[in-house]
XYZ file of C-alpha atoms in Angstrom:
767
model
C 92.194 86.151 100.924
C 96.025 86.652 101.184
C 96.392 83.911 98.463
C 93.930 85.722 96.060
C 95.767 89.034 96.780
C 99.246 87.358 95.950
C 97.643 85.862 92.746
C 96.183 89.234 91.656
C 99.594 90.792 92.306
C 101.280 88.242 90.104
C 98.640 88.497 87.361
C 99.284 92.370 87.535
C 102.972 91.976 87.114
C 102.642 89.537 84.256
C 100.022 91.707 82.668
C 102.539 94.500 82.929
C 105.364 92.529 81.468
C 103.097 91.395 78.685
C 102.113 94.896 77.937
C 105.920 95.769 77.845
C 106.538 92.903 75.640
C 103.720 93.857 73.391
C 104.895 97.449 73.017
C 108.338 96.029 72.141
C 106.956 93.495 69.839
C 104.991 96.481 67.975
C 108.315 98.439 67.758
C 109.988 95.418 66.376
C 107.193 94.789 64.027
C 107.574 98.532 62.761
C 111.214 97.835 62.292
C 110.685 94.785 60.402
C 108.099 96.326 58.180
C 110.486 99.290 57.563
C 113.315 96.928 56.703
C 111.022 94.954 54.291
C 110.156 98.142 52.634
C 113.714 99.068 52.410
C 114.649 95.625 51.095
C 111.927 95.725 48.528
C 113.159 99.223 47.389
C 116.615 97.900 47.375
C 115.555 94.889 45.256
C 113.919 97.216 42.774
C 117.103 99.457 42.629
C 119.071 96.298 42.025
C 116.722 95.142 39.198
C 117.109 98.628 37.699
C 120.853 98.640 38.067
C 121.149 94.977 36.687
C 118.879 96.306 33.676
C 121.132 99.213 33.239
C 124.316 97.093 33.625
C 122.991 94.540 31.036
C 122.274 97.368 28.619
C 125.839 98.772 29.268
C 127.333 95.282 28.779
C 125.355 94.970 25.575
C 126.601 98.358 24.412
C 130.128 97.431 25.552
C 130.078 94.142 23.662
C 128.781 95.994 20.557
C 131.485 98.648 20.913
C 134.284 96.085 21.289
C 132.901 94.180 18.284
C 132.721 97.454 16.316
C 136.279 98.470 17.589
C 137.554 95.120 16.609
C 136.020 95.622 13.082
C 137.428 99.130 12.913
C 140.947 97.844 14.028
C 140.830 95.223 11.249
C 139.865 97.702 8.926
C 142.555 99.947 9.922
C 145.062 97.248 9.533
C 143.726 96.528 6.152
C 143.931 100.184 5.200
C 147.519 100.390 6.624
C 148.384 97.232 4.498
C 146.851 98.804 1.509
C 148.639 102.157 2.179
C 151.926 100.246 2.392
C 151.306 98.591 -0.785
C 150.274 101.642 -2.509
C 153.466 103.342 -1.272
C 155.470 100.469 -2.720
C 153.645 100.700 -5.715
C 154.135 104.372 -5.935
C 157.929 103.972 -5.894
C 157.816 101.752 -8.877
C 155.139 103.634 -10.678
C 155.657 107.149 -9.955
C 154.258 108.048 -13.105
C 151.260 105.932 -12.572
C 151.244 107.313 -9.089
C 150.999 110.769 -10.098
C 148.183 109.889 -12.383
C 146.496 108.152 -9.512
C 147.834 110.432 -6.823
C 144.690 112.420 -7.008
C 142.580 109.359 -6.618
C 144.714 108.009 -3.751
C 144.534 111.406 -2.044
C 140.951 111.448 -2.207
C 140.890 107.921 -0.919
C 143.232 109.003 1.918
C 141.276 111.907 2.677
C 138.227 109.646 2.967
C 139.949 107.172 4.955
C 141.414 109.668 7.247
C 137.951 111.216 7.939
C 136.498 107.752 8.540
C 139.461 106.825 10.707
C 139.100 110.159 12.504
C 135.443 109.472 13.171
C 136.209 106.040 14.299
C 138.852 107.197 16.664
C 136.482 109.764 18.117
C 133.727 107.382 18.439
C 136.365 104.926 20.067
C 137.243 107.665 22.523
C 133.718 108.351 23.285
C 133.058 104.752 23.923
C 136.052 104.498 26.038
C 134.949 107.456 28.102
C 131.361 105.983 28.451
C 132.820 102.687 29.520
C 135.052 104.282 32.049
C 132.192 106.269 33.406
C 130.031 103.202 33.419
C 132.753 101.279 35.173
C 133.074 103.882 37.854
C 129.398 104.253 38.442
C 129.271 100.461 38.655
C 132.045 100.458 41.168
C 130.444 103.135 43.290
C 127.217 101.232 43.062
C 128.831 98.135 44.057
C 130.639 99.829 47.021
C 127.269 101.414 48.203
C 125.461 98.111 47.911
C 128.181 96.422 49.802
C 127.956 98.996 52.640
C 124.151 98.840 52.488
C 124.443 95.085 52.630
C 126.895 95.029 55.709
C 124.415 97.480 57.443
C 121.532 95.200 56.629
C 123.466 92.237 57.769
C 124.295 93.867 61.194
C 120.663 95.077 61.503
C 119.567 91.415 60.657
C 121.939 90.207 63.380
C 120.628 92.607 65.922
C 117.086 91.750 64.958
C 117.967 88.125 65.246
C 119.451 88.751 68.771
C 116.250 90.533 69.682
C 114.152 87.939 68.383
C 116.055 85.200 70.160
C 115.878 87.102 73.489
C 112.127 87.757 72.871
C 111.660 84.100 72.085
C 113.518 83.254 75.442
C 111.435 85.631 77.215
C 108.199 84.416 75.785
C 109.212 80.871 76.416
C 110.042 81.793 80.041
C 106.721 83.659 80.414
C 104.798 80.796 78.911
C 106.530 78.365 81.524
C 105.712 80.582 84.335
C 102.068 81.070 83.131
C 101.860 77.231 82.855
C 103.184 76.854 86.185
C 100.736 79.573 87.537
C 98.052 77.862 85.772
C 98.889 74.463 87.563
C 98.960 76.361 90.940
C 95.798 78.161 90.316
C 94.258 74.843 89.365
C 95.504 73.271 92.723
C 94.206 76.514 94.653
C 90.937 76.371 92.729
C 90.498 72.831 93.947
C 91.349 73.619 97.550
C 89.078 76.638 97.376
C 86.348 74.347 96.064
C 86.745 72.084 99.038
C 86.800 75.126 101.395
C 83.679 76.272 99.542
C 81.965 72.998 100.195
C 83.089 73.191 103.976
C 81.868 76.776 104.129
C 78.564 75.719 102.714
C 78.081 73.155 105.329
C 79.117 75.570 107.926
C 76.610 78.137 106.521
C 73.919 75.603 106.523
C 74.703 74.828 110.314
C 74.919 78.580 111.070
C 71.689 79.375 109.150
C 70.099 76.685 111.375
C 71.711 78.172 114.441
C 70.641 81.568 113.258
C 67.020 80.435 112.843
C 67.102 79.095 116.382
C 68.689 82.214 117.605
C 66.071 84.303 115.920
C 63.247 82.317 117.394
C 64.730 82.551 120.905
C 65.310 86.348 120.416
C 61.938 86.924 119.115
C 60.442 85.152 122.311
C 62.768 87.314 124.467
C 61.616 90.372 122.561
C 58.051 89.604 123.157
C 58.714 88.960 126.799
C 60.743 92.312 127.142
C 58.090 94.271 125.184
C 55.466 92.912 127.674
C 57.667 93.622 130.564
C 58.131 97.200 129.185
C 54.573 97.855 128.570
C 53.668 96.560 132.030
C 56.362 98.186 134.045
C 57.529 101.271 132.265
C 54.969 103.962 132.826
C 56.177 106.429 130.076
C 59.173 106.921 127.770
C 60.795 110.073 128.563
C 62.968 110.183 125.454
C 59.959 110.939 123.292
C 59.408 114.390 124.771
C 62.052 117.036 124.301
C 61.154 118.719 127.593
C 61.562 115.527 129.499
C 64.473 114.132 127.563
C 66.447 117.412 128.409
C 66.206 116.235 132.183
C 68.106 112.977 131.442
C 71.834 112.955 132.122
C 73.833 112.554 128.876
C 76.778 110.198 128.394
C 79.641 111.615 130.354
C 82.582 112.201 127.964
C 85.557 112.361 130.410
C 87.900 112.939 127.596
C 86.145 115.995 126.266
C 85.729 117.473 129.860
C 89.543 117.051 130.426
C 90.340 118.486 127.016
C 88.016 121.371 127.602
C 89.384 122.160 131.054
C 92.923 122.027 129.542
C 91.824 124.404 126.789
C 90.117 126.575 129.497
C 93.470 126.702 131.443
C 95.362 127.785 128.394
C 92.737 130.483 127.477
C 93.101 131.667 131.169
C 96.873 131.896 130.819
C 96.529 133.890 127.520
C 93.939 136.264 128.953
C 96.104 136.791 131.982
C 98.965 137.679 129.423
C 96.650 140.154 127.696
C 95.297 141.727 130.849
C 99.043 142.452 132.046
C 99.754 143.933 128.614
C 96.536 145.979 128.633
C 97.244 147.333 132.071
C 100.816 148.311 131.048
C 99.651 149.988 127.693
C 96.998 152.077 129.533
C 99.228 153.067 132.375
C 102.194 153.924 129.953
C 99.855 155.759 127.741
C 98.735 157.775 130.764
C 102.473 158.727 131.580
C 102.853 159.673 127.962
C 100.015 162.046 128.088
C 101.624 163.720 131.075
C 104.975 164.106 129.416
C 104.218 164.833 125.450
C 103.553 167.564 123.951
C 103.571 169.289 127.279
C 105.398 167.982 130.319
C 103.444 168.325 133.559
C 106.532 168.864 135.490
C 107.435 172.233 133.759
C 103.986 173.332 132.497
C 100.352 172.700 132.970
C 98.638 170.040 130.948
C 95.572 170.868 128.857
C 92.226 170.014 130.525
C 91.530 167.382 127.814
C 94.712 165.421 128.651
C 93.948 165.718 132.294
C 90.572 164.195 131.847
C 92.161 161.524 129.559
C 94.857 160.713 132.008
C 92.265 160.501 134.856
C 90.212 158.140 132.841
C 93.205 156.056 131.964
C 94.163 155.870 135.711
C 90.998 153.919 136.236
C 91.894 151.105 133.787
C 92.737 148.453 136.504
C 89.136 148.522 137.661
C 87.830 147.580 134.058
C 90.671 145.232 132.910
C 91.314 143.211 136.105
C 87.713 141.740 136.097
C 88.423 140.047 132.753
C 90.913 137.882 134.478
C 88.709 137.256 137.215
C 85.733 136.297 135.008
C 87.888 133.899 132.934
C 89.265 132.379 136.278
C 85.580 131.823 137.464
C 84.797 130.142 134.103
C 87.882 127.858 134.357
C 87.129 126.902 137.837
C 83.519 126.066 136.789
C 84.731 123.473 134.405
C 85.691 120.299 136.133
C 85.992 116.634 135.466
C 82.629 115.605 136.907
C 80.342 118.324 135.384
C 78.678 118.587 131.917
C 79.970 121.742 130.306
C 77.940 122.997 127.477
C 76.811 126.436 126.477
C 73.551 125.819 128.505
C 75.472 124.967 131.519
C 78.233 127.560 131.208
C 76.718 130.123 133.524
C 79.992 131.743 134.472
C 80.291 132.822 130.887
C 77.843 135.402 131.455
C 80.080 137.133 134.265
C 83.004 137.223 131.724
C 80.608 138.734 129.259
C 79.639 141.516 131.607
C 83.123 142.397 132.570
C 84.004 142.400 128.673
C 81.020 144.837 128.370
C 82.284 147.143 131.165
C 85.741 147.095 129.467
C 84.157 147.922 126.183
C 82.358 150.870 127.861
C 85.654 152.077 129.142
C 87.280 151.946 125.663
C 84.282 153.898 124.338
C 84.513 156.472 127.056
C 88.296 157.061 126.425
C 88.081 156.759 122.628
C 87.084 160.485 121.951
C 89.586 161.788 124.486
C 92.387 159.635 122.757
C 91.449 161.145 119.395
C 91.331 164.747 120.625
C 94.665 164.077 122.525
C 96.293 162.989 119.131
C 94.673 166.119 117.310
C 96.171 168.298 120.107
C 99.651 166.736 119.422
C 99.207 167.527 115.662
C 98.344 171.063 116.452
C 101.370 171.669 118.501
C 104.480 173.478 117.037
C 106.768 170.411 117.647
C 104.603 168.072 115.494
C 106.156 167.554 112.025
C 104.282 166.386 108.819
C 105.448 162.708 109.202
C 104.485 162.718 112.832
C 101.036 164.149 112.056
C 100.554 161.244 109.435
C 101.484 158.832 112.078
C 99.048 160.327 114.556
C 96.262 160.176 111.959
C 97.007 156.455 111.336
C 96.795 155.903 115.066
C 93.538 157.506 115.312
C 92.136 155.187 112.701
C 93.773 152.190 114.463
C 92.183 153.150 117.866
C 88.680 153.250 116.115
C 89.342 149.831 114.508
C 90.430 148.530 117.953
C 87.207 149.646 119.663
C 85.224 148.239 116.743
C 86.971 144.846 117.213
C 86.145 144.670 120.866
C 82.475 145.547 120.018
C 82.354 142.584 117.605
C 83.922 140.238 120.190
C 81.479 141.523 122.942
C 78.532 140.835 120.681
C 79.708 137.264 119.686
C 80.514 136.397 123.359
C 76.981 137.868 124.350
C 75.437 135.538 121.714
C 77.335 132.549 123.391
C 75.714 133.677 126.697
C 72.267 133.352 125.318
C 71.851 129.543 125.658
C 72.417 129.712 129.367
C 70.066 132.598 129.857
C 67.591 132.646 126.958
C 67.850 129.557 124.786
C 65.292 130.757 122.129
C 67.867 133.666 121.327
C 70.473 131.414 119.720
C 69.839 128.228 117.712
C 72.095 125.364 118.143
C 72.728 125.249 114.294
C 74.347 128.736 114.612
C 76.973 127.785 117.238
C 79.520 126.968 114.648
C 78.845 130.313 112.868
C 79.430 132.167 116.075
C 82.735 130.418 116.962
C 84.073 130.960 113.520
C 83.155 134.665 113.680
C 84.926 134.934 117.029
C 88.000 133.369 115.458
C 87.834 135.848 112.518
C 87.519 138.688 115.213
C 90.418 137.506 116.997
C 92.522 137.335 113.975
C 91.354 140.858 112.979
C 92.375 142.005 116.579
C 95.987 140.532 116.044
C 96.260 142.434 112.630
C 95.045 145.719 114.222
C 97.601 145.359 116.938
C 100.369 144.699 114.564
C 99.462 147.902 112.728
C 99.372 149.826 115.952
C 102.783 148.414 116.963
C 104.200 149.451 113.483
C 102.736 153.078 113.708
C 103.832 153.466 117.366
C 107.386 152.379 116.475
C 107.533 154.845 113.610
C 106.093 157.701 115.803
C 108.488 156.898 118.650
C 111.411 157.154 116.157
C 110.150 160.434 114.936
C 109.445 161.795 118.539
C 113.265 160.950 119.446
C 114.242 163.568 116.657
C 112.222 166.310 118.252
C 114.647 168.803 119.830
C 112.649 168.851 123.148
C 112.618 165.189 123.594
C 113.619 164.002 127.042
C 114.974 160.837 128.400
C 111.701 160.129 130.268
C 109.779 160.403 126.970
C 112.122 157.917 125.274
C 111.761 155.473 128.013
C 108.016 155.808 128.029
C 107.901 155.254 124.427
C 110.010 152.086 124.866
C 107.662 150.857 127.598
C 104.504 151.584 125.293
C 106.242 149.696 122.505
C 107.047 146.722 124.688
C 103.476 146.617 126.065
C 102.153 146.896 122.466
C 104.417 143.971 121.327
C 103.198 141.973 124.332
C 99.519 142.728 123.311
C 100.303 141.687 119.711
C 102.047 138.455 120.856
C 99.086 137.661 123.274
C 96.502 138.318 120.633
C 98.369 136.202 118.205
C 98.475 133.346 120.646
C 94.790 133.734 121.474
C 93.836 133.849 117.702
C 95.897 130.841 116.704
C 94.732 129.018 119.903
C 91.051 129.588 118.981
C 91.315 128.699 115.513
C 93.277 125.675 116.021
C 90.554 124.288 118.474
C 87.511 125.485 116.764
C 86.295 122.162 115.826
C 86.619 120.887 119.333
C 84.664 123.838 120.801
C 81.930 123.308 118.420
C 81.703 119.594 119.032
C 82.259 119.500 122.845
C 80.038 122.478 123.694
C 76.978 121.218 121.846
C 76.351 117.724 122.913
C 73.252 116.749 124.992
C 71.129 113.846 126.230
C 70.777 110.622 124.238
C 68.083 110.836 121.601
C 67.908 114.585 121.882
C 69.524 117.492 120.060
C 69.750 120.060 122.794
C 68.972 121.154 126.406
C 65.706 123.114 126.389
C 66.404 125.588 128.982
C 68.949 126.677 131.642
C 66.546 125.331 134.289
C 66.394 121.953 132.682
C 70.200 121.883 132.415
C 70.462 122.895 136.079
C 68.177 119.985 137.053
C 70.175 117.626 134.838
C 73.330 118.563 136.650
C 71.528 118.017 140.068
C 70.549 114.548 138.759
C 74.009 113.861 137.695
C 75.321 114.536 141.099
C 72.849 112.325 142.608
C 73.773 109.509 140.217
C 77.474 109.919 140.962
C 76.741 109.768 144.690
C 74.634 106.643 144.087
C 77.382 104.981 142.002
C 79.855 105.831 144.617
C 77.749 104.100 147.249
C 77.485 101.055 145.184
C 81.336 100.838 144.817
C 82.354 98.466 147.782
C 85.609 96.912 148.128
C 85.473 93.303 147.214
C 86.604 90.603 149.651
C 89.728 88.836 148.956
C 88.802 85.584 147.023
C 90.517 82.245 147.388
C 92.535 81.165 144.427
C 90.852 78.597 142.086
C 93.221 75.793 142.869
C 93.068 76.110 146.688
C 89.319 76.346 146.405
C 89.037 73.135 144.445
C 91.364 71.393 147.044
C 89.186 72.922 149.947
C 86.081 71.797 148.250
C 86.919 68.150 148.689
C 87.782 68.715 152.341
C 84.351 70.473 152.698
C 82.495 67.677 151.070
C 84.319 65.201 153.485
C 83.774 67.290 156.656
C 80.013 67.996 155.987
C 79.368 64.335 156.194
C 80.874 63.997 159.679
C 79.492 67.419 160.977
C 76.478 65.760 162.494
C 78.590 63.224 164.310
C 80.975 65.879 165.504
C 77.964 67.772 166.772
C 76.682 64.820 168.666
C 80.068 64.206 169.930
C 80.470 67.829 171.070
C 77.068 67.679 172.985
C 77.816 64.463 174.713
C 81.304 65.884 175.827
C 79.417 68.962 177.014
C 77.006 66.877 179.089
C 79.949 64.964 180.476
C 81.693 68.213 181.479
C 78.637 69.551 183.245
C 78.280 66.137 185.066
C 81.886 66.171 185.937
C 81.589 69.690 187.236
C 78.781 68.686 189.519
C 80.808 65.792 190.869
C 83.661 68.058 191.236
C 81.940 70.521 193.337
C 80.331 67.625 195.501
C 83.856 66.023 196.207
C 85.400 69.497 196.891
C 82.549 70.105 199.543
C 83.204 66.615 201.031
C 87.019 67.377 201.156
C 86.318 70.648 202.873
C 84.180 69.180 205.440
C 86.640 66.351 206.034
C 89.422 68.969 206.527
C 87.233 70.887 209.012
C 86.647 67.703 210.982
C 90.286 66.905 210.939
C 91.151 70.335 212.260
C 88.414 69.921 214.899
C 89.706 66.604 216.126
C 93.336 68.082 216.293
C 91.996 70.986 218.285
C 90.129 68.636 220.732
C 93.503 66.721 221.275
C 95.366 69.957 221.889
C 92.776 71.261 224.336
C 91.968 67.953 226.163
C 93.856 69.383 229.141
C 91.882 72.414 229.376
C 88.591 72.655 231.172
C 85.074 71.629 230.182
C 84.098 75.457 229.831
C 86.722 76.365 227.423
C 85.752 73.452 225.263
C 82.071 74.534 225.186
C 83.192 77.988 224.260
C 85.426 76.559 221.435
C 82.627 74.526 220.106
C 80.196 77.519 220.049
C 82.782 79.521 218.164
C 83.646 76.818 215.618
C 79.976 76.150 214.462
C 79.368 79.616 213.013
C 82.839 79.552 211.425
C 81.892 76.185 209.724
C 78.818 77.597 208.368
C 80.529 80.714 206.945
C 83.360 78.430 205.547
C 80.644 76.414 203.888
C 79.216 79.488 202.232
C 82.676 80.637 201.092
C 83.512 77.224 199.729
C 80.246 77.080 197.778
C 80.893 80.499 196.432
C 84.511 79.804 195.619
C 83.682 76.460 193.852
C 81.260 78.299 191.539
C 83.925 80.825 190.728
C 87.151 78.994 190.743
C 88.097 75.434 191.911
C 89.798 75.174 195.364
C 92.906 73.336 195.622
C 92.705 70.341 197.857
C 95.434 68.238 199.180
C 94.767 65.206 197.079
C 92.032 65.621 194.436
C 92.686 69.119 192.818
C 95.842 68.494 190.770
C 94.209 65.570 188.926
C 91.156 67.292 188.256
C 92.825 70.465 186.937
C 95.208 68.647 184.705
C 92.143 66.629 183.248
C 90.136 69.678 182.821
C 93.004 71.529 181.059
C 93.409 68.609 178.540
C 89.775 68.590 177.757
C 89.585 72.327 177.475
C 92.679 72.492 175.167
C 91.293 69.599 173.160
C 88.056 71.242 172.450
C 89.508 74.716 171.798
C 91.747 73.192 169.251
C 88.752 71.385 167.738
C 86.663 74.549 167.664
C 89.593 76.468 166.011
C 89.791 73.848 163.464
C 86.209 73.814 162.739
C 86.075 77.729 162.439
C 88.987 77.531 160.054
C 87.045 74.848 158.092
C 84.037 77.149 158.114
C 86.009 80.176 156.759
C 87.405 77.892 153.986
C 83.995 76.800 153.014
C 82.743 80.437 152.987
C 85.601 81.456 150.728
C 84.938 78.518 148.531
C 81.287 79.368 148.246
C 82.188 83.141 147.368
C 84.754 82.010 144.768
C 82.163 79.525 143.284
C 79.628 82.303 143.015
C 82.264 84.526 141.260
C 82.988 81.682 138.937
C 79.319 81.286 138.074
C 79.103 85.024 137.224
C 82.167 84.784 135.215
C 80.775 81.716 133.336
C 77.476 83.590 132.581
C 79.410 86.606 131.289
C 81.487 84.255 129.133
C 78.266 82.716 128.032
C 76.873 86.099 126.852
C 80.141 86.935 125.164
C 80.218 83.604 123.371
C 76.612 84.315 122.024
C 77.762 87.773 120.922
C 80.835 86.128 119.251
C 78.671 83.583 117.692
C 76.500 86.377 116.110
C 79.579 88.276 114.937
C 80.924 84.893 113.644
C 77.860 84.189 111.664
C 78.030 87.685 109.945
C 81.744 87.188 109.188
C 80.804 83.667 107.792
C 78.229 85.178 105.502
C 80.818 87.829 104.436
C 83.337 84.933 103.945
C 80.941 83.004 101.779
C 80.082 86.041 99.672
C 83.962 86.770 99.272
C 84.563 83.054 98.269
C 81.840 83.164 95.584
C 83.334 86.543 94.443
C 86.829 85.075 94.360
C 85.764 82.107 92.392
C 84.145 84.335 89.846
C 87.313 86.263 89.660
C 89.462 83.112 89.471
C 87.346 81.787 86.501
C 87.611 85.264 84.750
C 91.298 85.304 85.329
C 91.745 81.774 84.136
C 89.939 82.585 80.970
C 91.783 86.005 80.363
C 95.076 84.225 80.888
C 94.150 81.359 78.628
C 93.085 83.964 75.948
C 96.488 85.819 76.431
C 98.440 82.585 76.233
C 96.649 81.733 72.927
C 97.226 85.195 71.674
C 100.895 85.161 72.612
C 101.365 81.801 70.978
C 99.842 83.084 67.649
C 101.891 86.172 67.985
C 105.068 84.212 68.431
C 104.138 81.984 65.496
C 103.678 85.019 63.258
C 106.844 86.508 64.430
C 108.688 83.370 63.651
C 107.120 83.192 60.154
C 108.102 86.871 59.574
C 111.631 86.171 60.895
C 111.996 83.236 58.533
C 110.842 85.290 55.592
C 113.433 88.008 56.564
C 116.043 85.415 56.711
C 115.073 84.067 53.303
C 115.147 87.638 51.869
C 118.501 88.479 53.545
C 119.813 85.158 51.996
C 118.639 85.988 48.562
C 120.069 89.306 48.819
C 123.304 87.880 49.954
C 123.223 85.500 46.988
C 122.326 88.371 44.528
C 125.049 90.456 46.026
C 127.639 87.736 45.809
C 126.536 87.000 42.114
C 126.809 90.755 41.214
C 130.170 90.971 42.883
C 131.446 87.888 41.020
C 130.062 89.277 37.651
C 131.808 92.682 38.441
C 135.013 90.642 39.255
C 134.730 88.798 36.043
C 134.221 92.178 34.213
C-alpha cells in the first residue's frame, strides 16, 4: 500500500509537471505562430519594397539615361552656340539677317533646356527621397531583423531547455516504467501467494463456520432448554435490568453537579445580598425611616423582603441534596434523579416569593416617581426597572416550568417523552441566557439610577453606600448568571446524552418504581461482585515451578518407600519405648534392692524388732515407688545411673532426624501445591490465548479478504496508470517531433530572411 501511495504521488507530480510543460508549450506555440505570421507579413512587405525598389531603380536608370542624352544634347547645343557666335563675328551681316532665326532657336533651346533642367531637378528630388526612404526602410528592417534574431535566439534557448526537460522527463518516465514493471512482477508474485493464502483461509473459514454452526446449534438448544424467558423482549421487564455502568459519565456528571452547586451558591449569596440591600434602600429612600415614618406600602414591602432567606437558602440546600445523590456507583438519569423534585419545589417557593413582592416593588417605584425629589430622568429609570423586574419574574417562571418538566420522568413518566429531553435542555439554556441579559439590563439601569440619586440634594452617605452595595450584588448576580448560562450551554450535549441512557436493548425506564428496583438490583450485583473478588495467592515463578516439577516427579516415586520406612521406624520407636519402660522398672527395682541391702548392713547391730518394723515400713514405700515410677515413665523418662544417658541421646537423634525429614516433606508438599496452582493458571492463560488466537484468526481472515481486494484494485490501477503513461509518453514524443519540425522550419525561415536581408544590404551598398 505504501509503495502504491508513493507511485501515485510520483505520478501526480509528473502529471503536474507535464501539465505545466504543456501549458508552456502552448504559450510557445502561440509565440511561434505569431512570429510566423509576423515573418510572413514582413516577407510580403519585403516583396512589396523590392518591387517598389525595382520600379524606382528602373525609373532611376531611365532618368540617368535621359539625363545623359540631355547632357549630350546640351553639349551639342553649346558647341553649336559657340560655332554660331564665331560665325556671327565673321558674318555680322548674315547674323543680323539670321539673328531672328537664331533667337527663335535660342528661345526654343532655352525653353527646352529649362524644361530639361526642371525635369532633372524633379528627378533628383525623387531620387533623393527614394534614397532616403530606402535607407529608412533598410534601417527599420535591420532593427526588425535584429529583434527577430534575438527572439529567435531566446526561442532557441527555450526550445533547448524544453528539449532537455523533455528528455529528462522521458528518462525518468522510462526509469519509473522499469521500476513499475519490477514492482508489478513482485505484486504478481505476492498476489499468487495471497491467492494461496486466501484458499487456505477459505478452507479454514469453512471449517470454522461448520464448527461455529454446530456450537450455535448447541447453544440454541441450551438456551431453549435452560432459559425460561427473554426479559429484553418486554419493555416492562427490560426496565428492571441493570444498564451498563458508565463510570466516566458518572464522574463527569458529578463534577458538573459540583460546578453547578458552586454557581448556585454564588447566585444564592448574591440574591440574599440583593434582597437585603433592597430592604435597606426602601427604609432610606425616598423617606428615611430614621427621620420620618415610611409609607405602609414600603413597610409591607420591607417586611416581605426581610423573609428572603427562608426562600433563597433552600435553593442551595436542594442543589446540595441533588449533588449528594449523584455518586460514582449509582445510575443517574432523569428517572432516578428523585432529589431534583426537592430543588423544583424550592424553586417554586422562591418563584412564589418573587410573585408576592413584585406588585409591592412596582408600587414602591411608582411612589418614588410621585415624590418631589424624583426628576424626569430618575422617573424614566424607575419605569425601566419596573419592566426589568417583570421580565425577571417571567424568566424565573420559565425556569420553574422547564425544571418541573425535568422532574416528570421521576414522578410521572408519561408526562414527558424521552424525545423531548433535548428540547427542554435547550430551552433551559435559552432561559438562562435570557436571565443573564435581564440582569445586565438591571445592572445598567441601577447604575444610572444610583448616579442620578447621588445628585439629589437630600442624598445621604447611607443612601450612597446602600446603592453601592446594591450595585455590587447586582454585578455578582450578573456574573453568576453568566457563568451558569455558559456552563449549561457548553455541557448541553453531555446532559442530553448522560441523562437519557437506559438498559441494553431498551430506550427508557418505564416508571420511577422500575428505576428504583433497578438501583436495588445494581446494589445487589455490586455486593455480589465484591464478594467474588478474593485476593489471589502468591504464585510460584514459572522457572522455579519447572525446576520444582522435576523434584516433585522424582519425590513421588519414593513417597511410598518413605511412608513404609516411616511406618517401620514408628513401630521400632514404640517397641523401643516399651523396652525402655521395662528396663527402667528393672533398674528401679534393683536400686530399691540395693538400698535395702545397705540398710540391712547398717542395721545389723540393731535388734530383731527394729528390723521387722523397718521391713513393714519399706514394703508400702516400695509399692508407692513402683506406682510413681510407672506414672513418671509414662510422662517423662527417669534418669538412671547407667542406661538413661544413652537412651536420651539416641531418642534425641531419632527425633531430630524425623523432625527434619517431616519438615523437608512438608516443604516439598508446599512446592508441589504451588506448582499445581501455577500449572492451573498456565492452563487458564493458554485457554485465553487460544480464544484470542481464534479471534485474531477471524480478524486476519477479514484483513486477508480486504488485502486481496486491495491487491486486485491496485493491479487494475497499475494497468490503467501504465496505459495512461504510455499514451502520455507517445503524445509527448509526437509533440516533441512536431516542435522540432516547427523549430527547423523557423530556423530555415530565419536563415532565408538573413540571406534576403544580406542581399538587400549588399544591393543598397552597391547603389
